[in-house]
Coordinates of C-alpha atoms in Angstrom, one line a residue:
F245 CA 63.7 29.6 27.4
K246 CA 67.4 29.3 26.8
I247 CA 70.2 29.7 29.3
Y248 CA 73.2 31.8 28.4
Y249 CA 76.2 32.8 30.5
T250 CA 78.2 36.0 29.9
Q251 CA 81.4 37.3 31.4
Y252 CA 81.8 41.0 32.0
Q253 CA 83.7 43.4 34.3
L254 CA 81.5 45.0 36.9
P255 CA 81.8 48.8 36.9
I256 CA 83.9 50.4 39.6
M257 CA 81.8 53.0 41.4
A258 CA 83.2 55.9 43.3
W259 CA 81.3 55.3 46.5
K260 CA 81.3 57.9 49.3
L261 CA 81.0 56.3 52.7
E262 CA 78.5 58.4 54.7
N263 CA 77.3 58.7 58.3
G264 CA 74.2 56.7 58.9
E265 CA 73.1 53.3 60.2
K266 CA 70.1 51.2 59.6
T267 CA 69.1 47.6 60.4
I268 CA 68.1 45.4 57.5
A269 CA 67.3 41.7 58.0
N270 CA 68.8 41.9 61.6
L271 CA 72.1 43.2 60.3
L272 CA 73.5 46.6 61.1
C273 CA 74.1 48.4 57.8
R274 CA 76.1 51.5 56.9
K275 CA 75.3 54.2 54.3
A276 CA 77.1 54.9 51.1
T277 CA 76.2 57.1 48.1
G278 CA 77.3 57.0 44.5
K279 CA 76.4 57.7 40.9
Y280 CA 76.1 55.3 38.0
K281 CA 74.8 55.9 34.5
G282 CA 72.8 59.0 35.3
R283 CA 71.3 58.0 38.6
S284 CA 72.3 58.8 42.1
Y285 CA 72.1 55.9 44.6
T286 CA 72.0 55.4 48.3
A287 CA 73.3 52.0 49.3
W288 CA 73.1 50.3 52.7
Y289 CA 75.8 47.7 53.2
A290 CA 76.5 45.2 56.0
P291 CA 80.1 45.2 57.2
D292 CA 79.5 42.0 59.1
L293 CA 79.2 40.3 55.7
P294 CA 82.6 41.3 54.4
F295 CA 82.0 40.4 50.8
S296 CA 82.0 43.1 48.1
Y297 CA 78.7 42.0 46.5
G298 CA 75.4 43.5 45.7
P299 CA 72.4 43.3 43.3
W300 CA 72.7 43.8 39.6
K301 CA 76.0 45.7 38.8
F302 CA 76.5 47.1 42.3
G303 CA 79.3 46.1 44.6
D304 CA 82.7 47.4 45.6
L305 CA 81.7 48.3 49.1
P306 CA 83.2 46.8 52.4
G307 CA 80.2 44.6 52.9
V308 CA 77.2 43.0 51.1
I309 CA 74.7 45.6 49.8
M310 CA 71.5 45.0 51.6
E311 CA 69.5 47.8 50.0
I312 CA 70.1 50.3 47.2
V313 CA 67.7 52.9 45.9
D314 CA 68.0 55.7 43.4
S315 CA 67.2 59.4 44.4
R316 CA 64.0 59.3 42.4
N317 CA 62.7 56.1 44.0
E318 CA 62.4 54.5 40.6
V319 CA 65.0 51.8 41.1
K320 CA 65.2 49.8 44.4
F321 CA 66.8 46.5 45.4
E322 CA 66.2 45.3 48.9
A323 CA 67.3 42.2 50.8
V324 CA 64.3 40.6 52.5
D325 CA 66.1 37.9 54.5
I326 CA 69.5 36.4 55.0
F327 CA 69.9 32.7 56.0
N328 CA 72.6 30.1 56.0
Y329 CA 71.9 26.8 54.2
G330 CA 75.1 25.4 55.8
S331 CA 76.5 24.3 52.5
Y332 CA 76.8 25.6 49.0
T333 CA 76.5 24.3 45.5
D334 CA 78.8 25.2 42.7
I335 CA 77.1 26.9 39.7
D336 CA 76.9 24.4 36.8
L337 CA 78.0 26.3 33.7
S338 CA 77.4 23.4 31.4
M339 CA 73.7 24.3 31.2
G340 CA 74.2 26.8 28.5
P341 CA 76.9 28.3 26.3
I342 CA 79.2 31.2 27.4
V343 CA 78.5 34.0 24.9
S344 CA 79.8 37.5 24.4
N345 CA 77.8 40.4 25.8
A346 CA 76.9 41.4 22.2
E347 CA 75.5 38.0 21.4
F348 CA 73.6 37.9 24.8
Y349 CA 72.1 41.4 24.2
N350 CA 71.1 40.3 20.7
Q351 CA 69.3 37.3 22.1
E352 CA 67.7 39.4 24.8
R353 CA 66.5 41.9 22.2
L354 CA 64.9 39.1 20.1
H355 CA 63.2 37.8 23.3
A356 CA 62.0 41.3 24.1
L357 CA 60.5 41.6 20.7
D358 CA 58.6 38.3 21.2
L359 CA 57.4 39.6 24.6
K360 CA 56.2 42.9 23.0
K361 CA 54.3 40.9 20.3
Y362 CA 52.8 38.7 23.1
Y363 CA 51.8 41.8 25.1
L364 CA 50.2 43.5 22.2
A365 CA 48.3 40.4 21.1
N366 CA 47.3 39.0 24.4
V367 CA 47.0 41.9 26.8
L368 CA 46.0 45.1 25.0
N369 CA 43.8 43.5 22.3
T370 CA 41.7 41.2 24.5
G371 CA 39.0 43.7 25.4
G372 CA 39.8 42.8 29.0
H373 CA 43.2 42.7 30.5
K374 CA 44.7 39.4 31.5
H375 CA 47.1 41.3 33.8
K376 CA 46.3 44.2 36.2
I377 CA 48.2 47.3 35.5
Y378 CA 48.5 50.0 38.1
Y379 CA 49.5 53.7 38.1
Y380 CA 51.3 55.1 41.1
N381 CA 50.4 58.8 41.7
N382 CA 53.0 59.3 44.5
E383 CA 50.4 58.4 47.1
K384 CA 48.7 55.2 46.1
L385 CA 48.3 52.6 43.4
I386 CA 45.4 53.2 41.1
D387 CA 43.9 50.6 38.8
V388 CA 44.6 51.9 35.3
D389 CA 41.1 50.6 34.3
K390 CA 39.6 53.2 36.7
L391 CA 41.4 56.2 35.0
N392 CA 39.6 58.3 32.5
P393 CA 40.0 57.0 28.9
E394 CA 42.6 59.7 27.9
L395 CA 44.9 58.9 30.9
R396 CA 44.3 55.1 30.6
N397 CA 45.4 55.1 26.9
K398 CA 48.4 57.2 27.9
F399 CA 49.5 54.8 30.6
L400 CA 48.8 51.7 28.5
H401 CA 51.0 52.8 25.7
P402 CA 53.7 50.0 25.4
Y403 CA 56.6 52.6 25.4
L404 CA 55.5 53.9 28.8
L405 CA 55.0 50.5 30.3
V406 CA 58.4 49.0 29.5
N407 CA 60.8 51.9 29.1
N408 CA 62.3 53.3 32.3
P409 CA 65.9 52.1 31.9
I410 CA 68.1 51.7 35.0
E411 CA 70.9 53.1 33.0
L412 CA 69.9 56.6 31.9
E413 CA 73.2 57.4 30.3
K414 CA 75.5 55.4 28.0

């Protein structure tokens, strides 16, 4: 695989600081809600870590985002643990070129097409799946192989397997 670096401006989200506290990884977190690209999110941030960082494109809160989940429970980022190595290492940007977002997304698209070809050739057409695929029915995970043929074919369609974008709106 190739390494690329991009530079982009993180979106500014209009967070609403809410009442509510929760402990995540032994840190007291506070609640915030906001909307981004068609999804409503609840974030839990740790004021004791006074850095405005979070997963993916999220940030801009008065503490590190320890957990964020959308209202439909389709997107969730959750910190599992926080620990201190005692030192840090600078990121080595010489490992790959700095490219524009357009060039990066073009490379990402080409890579995704290769993955789709691999998936179609090596997973769906093998007669037996190399990977297990599960369907969640709001109660439990069900092995797709145990569904009736009509449902199984529906859930194994490549469009349904790979297309639940985080950003629902442009």
